[in-house]
Coordinates of C-alpha atoms in Angstrom, one line a residue:
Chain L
X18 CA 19.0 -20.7 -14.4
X19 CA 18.0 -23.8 -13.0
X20 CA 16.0 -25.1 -10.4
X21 CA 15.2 -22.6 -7.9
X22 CA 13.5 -24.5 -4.7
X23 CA 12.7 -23.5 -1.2
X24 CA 13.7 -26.5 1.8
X25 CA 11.7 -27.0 4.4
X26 CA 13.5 -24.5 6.8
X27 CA 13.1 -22.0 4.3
X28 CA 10.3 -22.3 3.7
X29 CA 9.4 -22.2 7.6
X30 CA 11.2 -19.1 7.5
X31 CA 9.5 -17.2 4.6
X32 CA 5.8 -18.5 5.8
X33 CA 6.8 -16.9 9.6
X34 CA 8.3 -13.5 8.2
X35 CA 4.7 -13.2 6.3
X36 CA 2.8 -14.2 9.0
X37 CA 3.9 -11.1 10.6
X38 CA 3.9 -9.0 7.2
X39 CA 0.2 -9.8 6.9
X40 CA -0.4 -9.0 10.1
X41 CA 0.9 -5.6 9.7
X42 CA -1.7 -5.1 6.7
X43 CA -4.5 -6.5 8.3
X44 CA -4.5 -4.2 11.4
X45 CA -4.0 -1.3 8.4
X46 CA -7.0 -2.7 6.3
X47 CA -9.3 -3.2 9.0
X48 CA -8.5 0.1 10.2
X49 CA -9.3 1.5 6.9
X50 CA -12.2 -0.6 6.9
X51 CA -13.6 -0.5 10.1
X52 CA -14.4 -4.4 9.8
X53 CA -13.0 -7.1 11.3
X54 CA -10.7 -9.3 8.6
X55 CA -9.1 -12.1 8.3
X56 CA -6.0 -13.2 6.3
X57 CA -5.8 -17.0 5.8
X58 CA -2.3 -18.3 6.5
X59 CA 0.4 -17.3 3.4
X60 CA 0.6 -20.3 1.2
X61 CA 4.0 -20.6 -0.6
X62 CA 4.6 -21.3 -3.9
X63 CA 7.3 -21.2 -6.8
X64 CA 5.8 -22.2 -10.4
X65 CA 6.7 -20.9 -14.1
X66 CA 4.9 -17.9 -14.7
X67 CA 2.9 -18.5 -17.4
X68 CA 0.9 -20.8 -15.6
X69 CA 0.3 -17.8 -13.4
X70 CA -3.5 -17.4 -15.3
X71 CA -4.7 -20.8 -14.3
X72 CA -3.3 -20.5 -11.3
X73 CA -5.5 -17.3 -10.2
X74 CA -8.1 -19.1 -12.5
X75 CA -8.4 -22.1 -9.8
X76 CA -8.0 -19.5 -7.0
X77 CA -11.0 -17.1 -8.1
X78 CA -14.1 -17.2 -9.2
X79 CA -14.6 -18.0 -13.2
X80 CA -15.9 -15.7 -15.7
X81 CA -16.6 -12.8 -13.2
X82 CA -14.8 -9.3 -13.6
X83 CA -11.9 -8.6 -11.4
X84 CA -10.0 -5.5 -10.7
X85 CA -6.4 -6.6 -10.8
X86 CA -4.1 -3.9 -9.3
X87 CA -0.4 -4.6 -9.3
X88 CA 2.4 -2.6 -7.0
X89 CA 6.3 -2.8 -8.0
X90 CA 8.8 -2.8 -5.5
X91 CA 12.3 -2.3 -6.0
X92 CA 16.1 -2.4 -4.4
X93 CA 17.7 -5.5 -2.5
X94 CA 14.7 -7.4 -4.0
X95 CA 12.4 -6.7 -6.5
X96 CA 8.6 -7.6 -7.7
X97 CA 5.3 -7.3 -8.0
X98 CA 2.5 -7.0 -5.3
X99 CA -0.7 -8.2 -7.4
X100 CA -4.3 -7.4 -5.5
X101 CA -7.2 -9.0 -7.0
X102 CA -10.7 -8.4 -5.9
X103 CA -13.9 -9.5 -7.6
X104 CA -16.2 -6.8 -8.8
X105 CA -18.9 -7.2 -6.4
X106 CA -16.6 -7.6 -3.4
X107 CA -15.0 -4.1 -4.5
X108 CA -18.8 -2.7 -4.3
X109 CA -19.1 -4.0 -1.0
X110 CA -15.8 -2.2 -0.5
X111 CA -17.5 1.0 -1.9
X112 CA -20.1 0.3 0.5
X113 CA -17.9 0.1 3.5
X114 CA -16.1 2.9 2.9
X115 CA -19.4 5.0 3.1
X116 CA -20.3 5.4 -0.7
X117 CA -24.2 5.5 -1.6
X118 CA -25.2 3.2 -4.4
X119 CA -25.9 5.5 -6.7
X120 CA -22.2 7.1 -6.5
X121 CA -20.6 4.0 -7.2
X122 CA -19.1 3.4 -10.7
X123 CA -16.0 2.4 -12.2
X124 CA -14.0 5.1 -11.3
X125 CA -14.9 5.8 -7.7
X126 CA -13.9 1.6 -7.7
X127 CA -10.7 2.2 -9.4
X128 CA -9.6 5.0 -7.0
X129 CA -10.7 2.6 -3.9
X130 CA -8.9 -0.5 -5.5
X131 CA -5.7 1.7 -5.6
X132 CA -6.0 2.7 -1.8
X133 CA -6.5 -0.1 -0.6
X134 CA -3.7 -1.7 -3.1
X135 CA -1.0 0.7 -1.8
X136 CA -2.0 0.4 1.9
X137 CA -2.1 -4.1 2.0
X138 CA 1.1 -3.8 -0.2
X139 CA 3.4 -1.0 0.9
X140 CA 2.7 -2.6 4.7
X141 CA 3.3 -5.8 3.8
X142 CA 6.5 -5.7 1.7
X143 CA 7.8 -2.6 4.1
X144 CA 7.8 -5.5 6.9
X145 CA 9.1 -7.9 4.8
X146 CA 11.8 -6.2 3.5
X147 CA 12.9 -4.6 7.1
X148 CA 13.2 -8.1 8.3
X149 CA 15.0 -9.3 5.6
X150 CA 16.9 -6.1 6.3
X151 CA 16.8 -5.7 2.5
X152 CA 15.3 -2.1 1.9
X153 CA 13.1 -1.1 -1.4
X154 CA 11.3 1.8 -3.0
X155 CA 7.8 1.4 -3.8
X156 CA 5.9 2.8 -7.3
X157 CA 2.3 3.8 -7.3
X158 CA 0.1 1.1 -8.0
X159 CA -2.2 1.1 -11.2
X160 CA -5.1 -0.9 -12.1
X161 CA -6.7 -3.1 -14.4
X162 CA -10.7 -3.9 -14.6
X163 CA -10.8 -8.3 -16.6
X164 CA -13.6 -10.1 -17.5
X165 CA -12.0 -12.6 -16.3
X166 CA -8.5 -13.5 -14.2
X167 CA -7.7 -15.7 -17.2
X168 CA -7.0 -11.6 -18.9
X169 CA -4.5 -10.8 -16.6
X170 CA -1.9 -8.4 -18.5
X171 CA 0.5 -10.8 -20.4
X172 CA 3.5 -8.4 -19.4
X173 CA 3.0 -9.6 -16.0
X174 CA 3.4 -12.9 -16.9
X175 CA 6.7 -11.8 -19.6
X176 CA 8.4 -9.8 -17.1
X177 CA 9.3 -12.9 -14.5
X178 CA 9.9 -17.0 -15.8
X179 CA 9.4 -18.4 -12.6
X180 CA 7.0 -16.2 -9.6
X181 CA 7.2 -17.1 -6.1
X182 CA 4.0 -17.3 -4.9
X183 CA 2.9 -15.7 -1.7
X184 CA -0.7 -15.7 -1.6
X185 CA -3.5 -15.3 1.3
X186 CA -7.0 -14.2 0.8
X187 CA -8.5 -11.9 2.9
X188 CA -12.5 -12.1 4.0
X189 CA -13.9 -9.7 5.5
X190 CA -17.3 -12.4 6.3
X191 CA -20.1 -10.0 7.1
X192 CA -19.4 -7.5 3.8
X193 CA -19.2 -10.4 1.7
X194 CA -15.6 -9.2 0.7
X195 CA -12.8 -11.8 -0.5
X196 CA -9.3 -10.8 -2.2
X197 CA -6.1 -12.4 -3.0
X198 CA -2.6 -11.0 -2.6
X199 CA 0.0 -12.5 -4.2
X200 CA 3.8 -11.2 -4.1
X201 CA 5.4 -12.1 -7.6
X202 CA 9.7 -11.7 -7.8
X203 CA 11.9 -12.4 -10.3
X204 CA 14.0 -15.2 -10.6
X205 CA 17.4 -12.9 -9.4
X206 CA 15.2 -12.1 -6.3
X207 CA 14.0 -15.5 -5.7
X208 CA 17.9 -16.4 -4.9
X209 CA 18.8 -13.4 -2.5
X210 CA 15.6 -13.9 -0.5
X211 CA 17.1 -17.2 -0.3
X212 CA 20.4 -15.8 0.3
X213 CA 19.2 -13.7 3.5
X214 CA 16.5 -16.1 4.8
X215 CA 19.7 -18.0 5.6
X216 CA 21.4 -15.3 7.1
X217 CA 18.7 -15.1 9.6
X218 CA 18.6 -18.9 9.8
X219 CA 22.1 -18.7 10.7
X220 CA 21.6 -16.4 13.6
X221 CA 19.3 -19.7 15.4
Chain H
X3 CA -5.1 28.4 8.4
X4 CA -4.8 27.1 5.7
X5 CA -3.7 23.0 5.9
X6 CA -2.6 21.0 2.3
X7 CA -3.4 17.2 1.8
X8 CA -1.2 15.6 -0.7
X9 CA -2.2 12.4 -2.1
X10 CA -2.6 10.4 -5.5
X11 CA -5.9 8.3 -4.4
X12 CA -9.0 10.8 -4.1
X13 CA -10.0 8.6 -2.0
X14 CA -7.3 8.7 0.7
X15 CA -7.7 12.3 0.4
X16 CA -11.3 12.3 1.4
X17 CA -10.8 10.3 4.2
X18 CA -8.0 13.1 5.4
X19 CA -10.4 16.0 5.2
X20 CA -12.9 13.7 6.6
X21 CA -10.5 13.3 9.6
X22 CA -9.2 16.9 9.4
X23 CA -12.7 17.8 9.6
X24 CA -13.7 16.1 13.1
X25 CA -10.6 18.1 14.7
X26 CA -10.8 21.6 13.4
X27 CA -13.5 24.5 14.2
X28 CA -14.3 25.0 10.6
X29 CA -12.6 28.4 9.5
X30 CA -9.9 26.7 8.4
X31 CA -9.3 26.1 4.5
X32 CA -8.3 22.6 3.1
X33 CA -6.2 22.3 0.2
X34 CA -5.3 19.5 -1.7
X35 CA -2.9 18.3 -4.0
X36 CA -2.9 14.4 -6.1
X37 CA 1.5 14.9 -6.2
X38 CA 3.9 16.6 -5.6
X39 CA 4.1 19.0 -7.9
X40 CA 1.0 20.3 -7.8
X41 CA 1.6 20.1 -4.1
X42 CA 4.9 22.5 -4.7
X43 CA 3.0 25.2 -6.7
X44 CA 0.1 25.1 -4.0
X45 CA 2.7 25.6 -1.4
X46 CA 4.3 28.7 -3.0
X47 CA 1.0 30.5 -3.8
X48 CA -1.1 29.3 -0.3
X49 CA 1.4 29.5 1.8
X50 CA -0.4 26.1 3.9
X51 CA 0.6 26.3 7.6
X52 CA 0.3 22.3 7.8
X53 CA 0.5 19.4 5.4
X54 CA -0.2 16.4 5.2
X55 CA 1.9 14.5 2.4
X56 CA 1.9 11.0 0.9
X57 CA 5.1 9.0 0.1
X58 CA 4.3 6.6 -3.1
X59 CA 2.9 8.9 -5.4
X60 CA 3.2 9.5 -9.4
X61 CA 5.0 12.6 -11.1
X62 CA 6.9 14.0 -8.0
X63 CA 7.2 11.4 -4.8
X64 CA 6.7 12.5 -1.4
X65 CA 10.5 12.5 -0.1
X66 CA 11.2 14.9 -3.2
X67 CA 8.7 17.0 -2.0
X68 CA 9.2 17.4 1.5
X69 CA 13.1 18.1 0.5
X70 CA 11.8 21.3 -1.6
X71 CA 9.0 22.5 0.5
X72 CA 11.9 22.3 3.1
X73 CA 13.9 24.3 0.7
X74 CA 11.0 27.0 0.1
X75 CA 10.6 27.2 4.1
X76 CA 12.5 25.4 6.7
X77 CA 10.1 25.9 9.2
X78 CA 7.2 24.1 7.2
X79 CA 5.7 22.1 9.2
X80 CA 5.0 18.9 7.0
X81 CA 3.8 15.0 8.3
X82 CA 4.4 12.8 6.4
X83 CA 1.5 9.8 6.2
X84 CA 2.6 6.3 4.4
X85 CA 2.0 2.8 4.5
X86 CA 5.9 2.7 3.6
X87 CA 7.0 2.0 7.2
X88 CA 10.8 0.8 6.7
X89 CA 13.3 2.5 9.3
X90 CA 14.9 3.7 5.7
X91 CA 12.0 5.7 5.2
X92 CA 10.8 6.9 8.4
X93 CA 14.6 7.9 8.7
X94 CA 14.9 9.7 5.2
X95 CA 12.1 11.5 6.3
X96 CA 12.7 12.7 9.9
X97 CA 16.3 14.3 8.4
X98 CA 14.3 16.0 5.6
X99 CA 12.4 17.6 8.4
X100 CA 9.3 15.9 8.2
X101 CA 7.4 17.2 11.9
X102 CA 5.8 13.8 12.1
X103 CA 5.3 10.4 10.5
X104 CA 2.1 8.8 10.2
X105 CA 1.2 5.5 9.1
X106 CA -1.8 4.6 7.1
X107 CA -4.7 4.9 7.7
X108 CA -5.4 8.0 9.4
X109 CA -7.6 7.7 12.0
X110 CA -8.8 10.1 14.7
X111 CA -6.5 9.0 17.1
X112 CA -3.7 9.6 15.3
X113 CA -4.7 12.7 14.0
X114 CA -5.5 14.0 17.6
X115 CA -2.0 13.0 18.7
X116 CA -0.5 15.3 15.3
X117 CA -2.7 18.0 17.0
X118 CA -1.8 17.3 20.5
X119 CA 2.2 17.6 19.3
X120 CA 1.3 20.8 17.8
X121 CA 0.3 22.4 20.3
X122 CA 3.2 21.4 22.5
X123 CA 5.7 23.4 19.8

């Protein structure tokens, strides 16, 4: 396949549609949370998947454990939701939620991680897609506990050559939470959001 | 009454009862279920006069399981509370006879309008 790029208008397009998608998950997760959040603008990005690892490397913070929790959507387009959330800020999360100290291990993380996986995702791609007008099924999500984001599961990276890159990190500033979203597709997928991005760019 | 909460995450399903909780008297039981299977056998043997069921879930989904609890009683009254908020969905839903739709997170607004369309029926 070769080169798959985005121009500008495209790109305009995309980085509107998940303005709004985010949108719809931040009014979810700060319901959720009870906190107010904020989701830095979506920054856009196609690059060859296995440099997906350095990628998230430069993104996070190095050599602490991460909960990596990964969503798969499928139909007119198909991916990968991937939620990644420091230890610590998933304590905080704990925290927020109401947990004591003392009830918080792995587990009660895990199950939190999940939620809050399935809610930022299925709200985010469920706008997404009904504004592409390009409807998908979602599958629960599952999660991983890395030392470090340079462990991220290598079928991740297998299953797509090149990922466009949707990515925003969400701060909640008072909890001391921070998290990054990113929306991985495969290459097929790349070319019909393409395909109907122009569709609605034809309609302006 | 007895009311069933479907859900995979334990936690979501905490935060449900938690809700439930603030809008019932207390002599109500709460059920709960982490799919929908275990949701289907609950249903047959408790008879739940609400319940509250996830969508994305392993094992059996929530669409496949509001189609057969509408099979074991047509009149269950089931709402249906996702994060998956496509028209396709919310659509699918509604004709499987889902009473409401709900999107996540509960909150107690929400769940006082559910209760507040109850009691209209």
């Amino acid at each position: 396949m070769g080169e798959i790029i985005l121009d500008e208008d495209e790109r305009d397009c995309l980085q509107e549609l998940m303005n709004v998608a985010y949108g719809s998950a931040t009014a979810s997760i700060t319901e959720i949370l009870q906190a107010v959040a904020t989701l830095s603008i979506p920054k856009i990005q196609i690059i060859n998947a296995d440099k997906l690892p350095s990628y998230l490397q430069n993104e996070g913070k190095n050599d602490v454990p991460y909960f990596a929790s990964t969503q798969q959507f499928n139909g007119d387009i198909a991916g990968e939701n991937l939620f990644m959330i420091d230890k610590n800020s998933a304590t905080n999360v704990a925290l927020q939620f109401g947990l004591e100290e003392h009830e918080i291990n792995d587990n009660e993380l895990y199950d939190i991680i999940l939620e809050i996986t399935n809610i930022l995702s299925s709200s985010t791609i469920s706008r997404f897609s009904q504004d592409l007008n390009a409807p998908v099924n979602f599958s629960p999500p599952s999660v991983d506990l890395l030392d470090s984001l340079m462990k991220l599961d290598s079928s991740i990276i297998n299953t797509y050559q090149k990922v466009i890159i949707v990515s925003t990190d969400i701060n909640f500033e008072e909890q001391n939470i921070q998290g990054h979203f990113l929306i991985l597709t495969t290459d097929e997928s790349i070319l019909k959001i393409k395909e109907l991005l122009n569709k609605i760019l034809d309609e302006f | 009454m007895k009311i069933l909460v479907v859900d995979d995450s334990r936690m979501a399903r905490k935060m449900m009862i938690k809700t439930l909780r603030e809008h019932l008297d207390g002599s109500e039981e709460i059920l709960d279920a982490q799919n929908g299977e275990e949701a289907l056998v609950i249903y047959q043997e408790q008879e739940p006069a609400l319940v509250f069921l996830d969508l994305t879930m392993p094992v059996m989904d929530g669409f496949t399981a509001l189609e057969k609890i509408k099979e074991i009683n047509e009149h269950a009254r089931v709402v249906v509370v996702s994060a998956d908020i496509q028209k396709g969905s919310m659509d699918r839903v509604r004709e499987a006879g889902a009473f409401d739709f709900v999107k996540k997170p509960i909150t107690n607004e929400k769940m006082q309008n559910i209760f507040d369309k109850l009691k209209m029926i």
